[in-house]
């Protein structure tokens, strides 16, 4: 079975642009979470979605938004990109979004903002 | 506030044992995870503790003390491939995910 997949793997944008990152969870998983990982730091929680509804939001500005589709895949959108948005964006899936469930991470999308 | 502390770097010798400590202060506690992350790759799950005590899984063991806000990851019979970052993460809310990660401990295993 395929694990969590993310696209694209790498992306270069300029300040002020908008970006959309995509994630497909493990088959049968209904919950997706998004994280931002800056070099040398641990992942920072952005959003959690379960059954197409937002279940949690981290301390990120409104420029960050996400949605989950009926097939449980998800998109993360970032508007008005800043240099500081350069990071590895990780998607993680779990079966039902339960608090004691293990999350499985995808390979990430590496975003560089120039 | 919510805070997770772990050492920035550690060095150990192949074949030895190393203990990576993690202390946390979070609003609510619903489990602690350890992940391994090789450079340029995604984190991979190692262990989960929700009750006090030691969980053993092969060469890796993880310990939790909720009253002390403390956990450690124990790696035995170190191998060169164990060189990686080890992330301590706490699930801070009930009923969902607000997983708080530490900055990670970079472990260097030398021959």
PDB file of C-alpha atoms in Angstrom:
ATOM      1  CA  UNK A   1       0.000   0.000   0.000  1.00  0.00           C
ATOM      2  CA  UNK A   2       1.193   3.494  -0.763  1.00  0.00           C
ATOM      3  CA  UNK A   3       2.055   5.765   2.107  1.00  0.00           C
ATOM      4  CA  UNK A   4       1.210   9.438   2.366  1.00  0.00           C
ATOM      5  CA  UNK A   5       2.041  11.223  -0.875  1.00  0.00           C
ATOM      6  CA  UNK A   6       2.657  14.919  -1.399  1.00  0.00           C
ATOM      7  CA  UNK A   7       3.129  17.082  -4.447  1.00  0.00           C
ATOM      8  CA  UNK A   8       5.127  18.839  -5.616  1.00  0.00           C
ATOM      9  CA  UNK A   9       8.356  17.700  -3.970  1.00  0.00           C
ATOM     10  CA  UNK A  10      10.053  21.041  -4.481  1.00  0.00           C
ATOM     11  CA  UNK A  11       8.777  24.508  -5.302  1.00  0.00           C
ATOM     12  CA  UNK A  12      10.327  27.920  -5.822  1.00  0.00           C
ATOM     13  CA  UNK A  13       8.174  31.040  -5.544  1.00  0.00           C
ATOM     14  CA  UNK A  14       8.744  34.762  -5.150  1.00  0.00           C
ATOM     15  CA  UNK A  15       7.465  37.037  -2.417  1.00  0.00           C
ATOM     16  CA  UNK A  16       3.804  37.930  -2.749  1.00  0.00           C
ATOM     17  CA  UNK A  17       2.891  34.896  -4.797  1.00  0.00           C
ATOM     18  CA  UNK A  18       0.441  32.189  -3.791  1.00  0.00           C
ATOM     19  CA  UNK A  19       1.130  28.470  -3.495  1.00  0.00           C
ATOM     20  CA  UNK A  20      -0.985  25.302  -3.266  1.00  0.00           C
ATOM     21  CA  UNK A  21       0.432  22.107  -1.817  1.00  0.00           C
ATOM     22  CA  UNK A  22      -1.307  18.747  -2.125  1.00  0.00           C
ATOM     23  CA  UNK A  23      -1.503  15.654   0.030  1.00  0.00           C
ATOM     24  CA  UNK A  24      -3.040  12.208  -0.372  1.00  0.00           C
ATOM     25  CA  UNK A  25      -3.406  10.215   2.870  1.00  0.00           C
ATOM     26  CA  UNK A  26      -2.850   6.532   3.349  1.00  0.00           C
ATOM     27  CA  UNK A  27      -5.764   4.559   1.906  1.00  0.00           C
ATOM     28  CA  UNK A  28      -8.499   4.308   4.538  1.00  0.00           C
ATOM     29  CA  UNK A  29      -7.234   7.260   6.576  1.00  0.00           C
ATOM     30  CA  UNK A  30      -9.724  10.069   7.029  1.00  0.00           C
ATOM     31  CA  UNK A  31      -7.650  12.628   8.921  1.00  0.00           C
ATOM     32  CA  UNK A  32      -4.931  14.855   7.537  1.00  0.00           C
ATOM     33  CA  UNK A  33      -2.701  17.291   9.387  1.00  0.00           C
ATOM     34  CA  UNK A  34      -0.305  19.882   8.020  1.00  0.00           C
ATOM     35  CA  UNK A  35       2.988  20.965   9.575  1.00  0.00           C
ATOM     36  CA  UNK A  36       5.668  23.503   8.734  1.00  0.00           C
ATOM     37  CA  UNK A  37       9.257  22.587   9.493  1.00  0.00           C
ATOM     38  CA  UNK A  38      11.922  25.245   9.302  1.00  0.00           C
ATOM     39  CA  UNK A  39      15.514  24.016   9.012  1.00  0.00           C
ATOM     40  CA  UNK A  40      16.872  22.961  12.380  1.00  0.00           C
ATOM     41  CA  UNK A  41      13.497  23.016  14.127  1.00  0.00           C
ATOM     42  CA  UNK A  42      10.753  20.525  14.836  1.00  0.00           C
ATOM     43  CA  UNK A  43       7.507  20.516  12.834  1.00  0.00           C
ATOM     44  CA  UNK A  44       5.003  23.234  13.764  1.00  0.00           C
ATOM     45  CA  UNK A  45       1.308  22.307  13.650  1.00  0.00           C
ATOM     46  CA  UNK A  46      -0.745  24.269  11.108  1.00  0.00           C
ATOM     47  CA  UNK A  47      -4.078  22.465  10.615  1.00  0.00           C
ATOM     48  CA  UNK A  48      -5.892  19.211  11.208  1.00  0.00           C
ATOM     49  CA  UNK A  49      -8.828  18.042   9.095  1.00  0.00           C
ATOM     50  CA  UNK A  50     -11.148  15.133   9.631  1.00  0.00           C
ATOM     51  CA  UNK A  51     -14.068  14.212   7.416  1.00  0.00           C
ATOM     52  CA  UNK A  52     -13.614  17.493   5.511  1.00  0.00           C
ATOM     53  CA  UNK A  53     -13.949  19.628   8.620  1.00  0.00           C
ATOM     54  CA  UNK A  54     -11.223  21.624  10.350  1.00  0.00           C
ATOM     55  CA  UNK A  55     -10.542  20.106  13.761  1.00  0.00           C
ATOM     56  CA  UNK A  56      -7.530  22.090  14.859  1.00  0.00           C
ATOM     57  CA  UNK A  57      -5.534  25.161  13.931  1.00  0.00           C
ATOM     58  CA  UNK A  58      -2.087  26.250  15.038  1.00  0.00           C
ATOM     59  CA  UNK A  59      -0.702  29.759  15.465  1.00  0.00           C
ATOM     60  CA  UNK A  60      -0.402  30.686  11.807  1.00  0.00           C
ATOM     61  CA  UNK A  61      -1.744  33.810  10.077  1.00  0.00           C
ATOM     62  CA  UNK A  62      -4.867  33.819   7.930  1.00  0.00           C
ATOM     63  CA  UNK A  63      -2.659  33.688   4.839  1.00  0.00           C
ATOM     64  CA  UNK A  64      -2.588  29.960   5.516  1.00  0.00           C
ATOM     65  CA  UNK A  65      -5.716  27.991   4.638  1.00  0.00           C
ATOM     66  CA  UNK A  66      -6.553  24.392   3.862  1.00  0.00           C
ATOM     67  CA  UNK A  67      -9.345  22.123   2.832  1.00  0.00           C
ATOM     68  CA  UNK A  68     -10.078  18.418   2.626  1.00  0.00           C
ATOM     69  CA  UNK A  69     -11.890  16.777  -0.240  1.00  0.00           C
ATOM     70  CA  UNK A  70     -14.457  13.932  -0.258  1.00  0.00           C
ATOM     71  CA  UNK A  71     -11.690  11.459  -1.113  1.00  0.00           C
ATOM     72  CA  UNK A  72      -9.820  12.711   2.029  1.00  0.00           C
ATOM     73  CA  UNK A  73      -6.992  14.295   0.081  1.00  0.00           C
ATOM     74  CA  UNK A  74      -6.092  17.792   1.168  1.00  0.00           C
ATOM     75  CA  UNK A  75      -4.660  21.060  -0.072  1.00  0.00           C
ATOM     76  CA  UNK A  76      -2.730  23.693   1.846  1.00  0.00           C
ATOM     77  CA  UNK A  77      -2.814  27.209   0.423  1.00  0.00           C
ATOM     78  CA  UNK A  78      -0.499  30.016   1.380  1.00  0.00           C
ATOM     79  CA  UNK A  79      -1.174  33.523   0.080  1.00  0.00           C
ATOM     80  CA  UNK A  80       1.088  36.566  -0.082  1.00  0.00           C
ATOM     81  CA  UNK A  81       4.235  34.521   0.444  1.00  0.00           C
ATOM     82  CA  UNK A  82       6.970  35.875   2.671  1.00  0.00           C
ATOM     83  CA  UNK A  83      10.627  34.885   2.776  1.00  0.00           C
ATOM     84  CA  UNK A  84       9.962  33.326   6.167  1.00  0.00           C
ATOM     85  CA  UNK A  85       7.515  30.868   4.627  1.00  0.00           C
ATOM     86  CA  UNK A  86      10.473  28.971   3.170  1.00  0.00           C
ATOM     87  CA  UNK A  87      10.303  25.583   4.846  1.00  0.00           C
ATOM     88  CA  UNK A  88       9.495  21.908   4.491  1.00  0.00           C
ATOM     89  CA  UNK A  89       5.727  21.409   4.556  1.00  0.00           C
ATOM     90  CA  UNK A  90       4.723  18.044   5.905  1.00  0.00           C
ATOM     91  CA  UNK A  91       1.414  16.283   5.650  1.00  0.00           C
ATOM     92  CA  UNK A  92       0.505  13.508   8.077  1.00  0.00           C
ATOM     93  CA  UNK A  93      -2.456  11.158   8.034  1.00  0.00           C
ATOM     94  CA  UNK A  94      -4.170   8.985  10.580  1.00  0.00           C
ATOM     95  CA  UNK A  95      -7.209   6.742  10.527  1.00  0.00           C
ATOM     96  CA  UNK A  96      -9.806   8.801  12.381  1.00  0.00           C
ATOM     97  CA  UNK A  97      -7.964  11.740  13.875  1.00  0.00           C
ATOM     98  CA  UNK A  98      -8.132  10.291  17.370  1.00  0.00           C
ATOM     99  CA  UNK A  99      -5.898  11.825  19.976  1.00  0.00           C
ATOM    100  CA  UNK A 100      -4.017   8.576  20.642  1.00  0.00           C
ATOM    101  CA  UNK A 101      -3.536   7.609  17.019  1.00  0.00           C
ATOM    102  CA  UNK A 102      -0.163   7.577  15.335  1.00  0.00           C
ATOM    103  CA  UNK A 103       0.327   9.993  12.484  1.00  0.00           C
ATOM    104  CA  UNK A 104       2.222   8.902   9.392  1.00  0.00           C
ATOM    105  CA  UNK A 105       4.136  11.583   7.559  1.00  0.00           C
ATOM    106  CA  UNK A 106       4.563  12.125   3.858  1.00  0.00           C
ATOM    107  CA  UNK A 107       7.910  13.065   2.288  1.00  0.00           C
ATOM    108  CA  UNK A 108       7.073  16.758   2.364  1.00  0.00           C
ATOM    109  CA  UNK A 109       7.150  19.661  -0.056  1.00  0.00           C
ATOM    110  CA  UNK A 110      10.197  21.863   0.159  1.00  0.00           C
ATOM    111  CA  UNK A 111       9.182  25.476  -0.529  1.00  0.00           C
ATOM    112  CA  UNK A 112      11.707  28.191  -1.228  1.00  0.00           C
ATOM    113  CA  UNK A 113      10.499  31.792  -1.355  1.00  0.00           C
ATOM    114  CA  UNK A 114      12.866  34.256  -3.048  1.00  0.00           C
TER     115      UNK A 114
ATOM    116  CA  UNK B   1       2.735  28.345  27.660  1.00  0.00           C
ATOM    117  CA  UNK B   2       3.625  25.120  25.951  1.00  0.00           C
ATOM    118  CA  UNK B   3       7.217  24.054  25.807  1.00  0.00           C
ATOM    119  CA  UNK B   4       9.212  20.961  24.967  1.00  0.00           C
ATOM    120  CA  UNK B   5      12.920  20.804  25.726  1.00  0.00           C
ATOM    121  CA  UNK B   6      15.452  18.303  24.482  1.00  0.00           C
ATOM    122  CA  UNK B   7      19.225  18.516  23.991  1.00  0.00           C
ATOM    123  CA  UNK B   8      20.334  19.989  20.687  1.00  0.00           C
ATOM    124  CA  UNK B   9      23.042  17.468  19.877  1.00  0.00           C
ATOM    125  CA  UNK B  10      24.510  14.238  21.228  1.00  0.00           C
ATOM    126  CA  UNK B  11      27.385  12.055  20.109  1.00  0.00           C
ATOM    127  CA  UNK B  12      27.768   8.360  20.864  1.00  0.00           C
ATOM    128  CA  UNK B  13      29.859   5.422  19.722  1.00  0.00           C
ATOM    129  CA  UNK B  14      28.703   2.544  17.571  1.00  0.00           C
ATOM    130  CA  UNK B  15      27.541  -0.364  19.750  1.00  0.00           C
ATOM    131  CA  UNK B  16      26.926   1.841  22.788  1.00  0.00           C
ATOM    132  CA  UNK B  17      23.709   2.927  24.507  1.00  0.00           C
ATOM    133  CA  UNK B  18      22.405   6.489  24.413  1.00  0.00           C
ATOM    134  CA  UNK B  19      19.545   8.159  26.298  1.00  0.00           C
ATOM    135  CA  UNK B  20      17.815  11.212  24.833  1.00  0.00           C
ATOM    136  CA  UNK B  21      15.822  13.190  27.375  1.00  0.00           C
ATOM    137  CA  UNK B  22      12.728  15.292  26.831  1.00  0.00           C
ATOM    138  CA  UNK B  23      10.901  17.534  29.290  1.00  0.00           C
ATOM    139  CA  UNK B  24       7.574  19.127  28.531  1.00  0.00           C
ATOM    140  CA  UNK B  25       5.093  21.674  29.833  1.00  0.00           C
ATOM    141  CA  UNK B  26       1.819  21.599  27.934  1.00  0.00           C
ATOM    142  CA  UNK B  27      -1.833  22.472  28.510  1.00  0.00           C
ATOM    143  CA  UNK B  28      -3.321  19.014  28.774  1.00  0.00           C
ATOM    144  CA  UNK B  29      -1.590  15.769  27.954  1.00  0.00           C
ATOM    145  CA  UNK B  30      -2.806  12.981  25.748  1.00  0.00           C
ATOM    146  CA  UNK B  31       0.319  11.091  24.873  1.00  0.00           C
ATOM    147  CA  UNK B  32       3.962  11.506  23.950  1.00  0.00           C
ATOM    148  CA  UNK B  33       5.549  10.403  20.694  1.00  0.00           C
ATOM    149  CA  UNK B  34       9.108   9.884  19.560  1.00  0.00           C
ATOM    150  CA  UNK B  35       9.968  10.228  15.888  1.00  0.00           C
ATOM    151  CA  UNK B  36      13.202   9.675  13.983  1.00  0.00           C
ATOM    152  CA  UNK B  37      14.059  12.028  11.153  1.00  0.00           C
ATOM    153  CA  UNK B  38      16.992  11.565   8.802  1.00  0.00           C
ATOM    154  CA  UNK B  39      18.279  14.665   7.062  1.00  0.00           C
ATOM    155  CA  UNK B  40      16.009  15.709   4.212  1.00  0.00           C
ATOM    156  CA  UNK B  41      13.407  13.059   5.007  1.00  0.00           C
ATOM    157  CA  UNK B  42      10.041  12.933   6.776  1.00  0.00           C
ATOM    158  CA  UNK B  43       9.742  11.923  10.433  1.00  0.00           C
ATOM    159  CA  UNK B  44       9.062   8.232  11.044  1.00  0.00           C
ATOM    160  CA  UNK B  45       7.214   6.952  14.108  1.00  0.00           C
ATOM    161  CA  UNK B  46       9.264   5.222  16.819  1.00  0.00           C
ATOM    162  CA  UNK B  47       7.151   5.031  19.972  1.00  0.00           C
ATOM    163  CA  UNK B  48       4.103   6.239  21.858  1.00  0.00           C
ATOM    164  CA  UNK B  49       3.606   6.543  25.634  1.00  0.00           C
ATOM    165  CA  UNK B  50       0.413   7.618  27.345  1.00  0.00           C
ATOM    166  CA  UNK B  51       0.858   5.846  30.691  1.00  0.00           C
ATOM    167  CA  UNK B  52       3.827   6.043  33.040  1.00  0.00           C
ATOM    168  CA  UNK B  53       6.510   3.471  32.527  1.00  0.00           C
ATOM    169  CA  UNK B  54       8.767   1.925  29.959  1.00  0.00           C
ATOM    170  CA  UNK B  55       7.757   0.764  26.485  1.00  0.00           C
ATOM    171  CA  UNK B  56      10.277  -1.484  24.764  1.00  0.00           C
ATOM    172  CA  UNK B  57      10.441  -2.133  21.037  1.00  0.00           C
ATOM    173  CA  UNK B  58      13.558  -3.906  19.859  1.00  0.00           C
ATOM    174  CA  UNK B  59      16.631  -1.691  20.224  1.00  0.00           C
ATOM    175  CA  UNK B  60      14.458   1.281  21.153  1.00  0.00           C
ATOM    176  CA  UNK B  61      12.724   1.941  24.473  1.00  0.00           C
ATOM    177  CA  UNK B  62      10.785   4.960  25.646  1.00  0.00           C
ATOM    178  CA  UNK B  63       9.962   6.003  29.197  1.00  0.00           C
ATOM    179  CA  UNK B  64       7.350   8.412  30.501  1.00  0.00           C
ATOM    180  CA  UNK B  65       6.734  10.104  33.840  1.00  0.00           C
ATOM    181  CA  UNK B  66       3.647  12.300  33.606  1.00  0.00           C
ATOM    182  CA  UNK B  67       4.038  13.751  37.094  1.00  0.00           C
ATOM    183  CA  UNK B  68       7.522  14.985  36.190  1.00  0.00           C
ATOM    184  CA  UNK B  69       6.699  15.997  32.618  1.00  0.00           C
ATOM    185  CA  UNK B  70       9.611  13.855  31.501  1.00  0.00           C
ATOM    186  CA  UNK B  71      10.374  11.230  28.906  1.00  0.00           C
ATOM    187  CA  UNK B  72      13.448   9.602  27.473  1.00  0.00           C
ATOM    188  CA  UNK B  73      14.263   7.541  24.413  1.00  0.00           C
ATOM    189  CA  UNK B  74      16.850   4.814  24.912  1.00  0.00           C
ATOM    190  CA  UNK B  75      18.732   3.462  21.933  1.00  0.00           C
ATOM    191  CA  UNK B  76      20.776   0.296  22.431  1.00  0.00           C
ATOM    192  CA  UNK B  77      23.467  -1.317  20.286  1.00  0.00           C
ATOM    193  CA  UNK B  78      23.885   1.861  18.308  1.00  0.00           C
ATOM    194  CA  UNK B  79      24.442   1.572  14.581  1.00  0.00           C
ATOM    195  CA  UNK B  80      25.762   4.154  12.161  1.00  0.00           C
ATOM    196  CA  UNK B  81      22.326   4.367  10.542  1.00  0.00           C
ATOM    197  CA  UNK B  82      20.922   5.646  13.853  1.00  0.00           C
ATOM    198  CA  UNK B  83      22.573   8.993  13.120  1.00  0.00           C
ATOM    199  CA  UNK B  84      19.508  11.220  12.757  1.00  0.00           C
ATOM    200  CA  UNK B  85      17.368  13.767  14.566  1.00  0.00           C
ATOM    201  CA  UNK B  86      15.055  12.450  17.257  1.00  0.00           C
ATOM    202  CA  UNK B  87      11.882  14.437  17.827  1.00  0.00           C
ATOM    203  CA  UNK B  88       9.879  14.405  21.034  1.00  0.00           C
ATOM    204  CA  UNK B  89       6.229  15.380  20.481  1.00  0.00           C
ATOM    205  CA  UNK B  90       3.337  15.839  22.894  1.00  0.00           C
ATOM    206  CA  UNK B  91      -0.329  15.649  22.010  1.00  0.00           C
ATOM    207  CA  UNK B  92      -1.572  18.522  24.095  1.00  0.00           C
ATOM    208  CA  UNK B  93      -5.330  18.512  23.561  1.00  0.00           C
ATOM    209  CA  UNK B  94      -8.038  15.950  24.003  1.00  0.00           C
ATOM    210  CA  UNK B  95     -10.144  14.762  21.110  1.00  0.00           C
ATOM    211  CA  UNK B  96      -7.883  15.857  18.321  1.00  0.00           C
ATOM    212  CA  UNK B  97      -4.457  16.872  17.225  1.00  0.00           C
ATOM    213  CA  UNK B  98      -2.504  19.734  18.507  1.00  0.00           C
ATOM    214  CA  UNK B  99       0.808  17.966  18.505  1.00  0.00           C
ATOM    215  CA  UNK B 100       3.643  20.048  19.843  1.00  0.00           C
ATOM    216  CA  UNK B 101       7.100  19.027  18.647  1.00  0.00           C
ATOM    217  CA  UNK B 102      10.413  19.751  20.263  1.00  0.00           C
ATOM    218  CA  UNK B 103      13.243  21.099  18.143  1.00  0.00           C
ATOM    219  CA  UNK B 104      14.813  17.657  17.967  1.00  0.00           C
ATOM    220  CA  UNK B 105      18.078  16.113  19.147  1.00  0.00           C
ATOM    221  CA  UNK B 106      20.694  15.502  16.485  1.00  0.00           C
ATOM    222  CA  UNK B 107      22.454  12.241  17.268  1.00  0.00           C
ATOM    223  CA  UNK B 108      25.843  11.535  15.731  1.00  0.00           C
ATOM    224  CA  UNK B 109      27.038   7.927  15.910  1.00  0.00           C
ATOM    225  CA  UNK B 110      30.768   7.526  15.403  1.00  0.00           C
ATOM    226  CA  UNK B 111      32.759   4.392  14.680  1.00  0.00           C
TER     227      UNK B 111
END
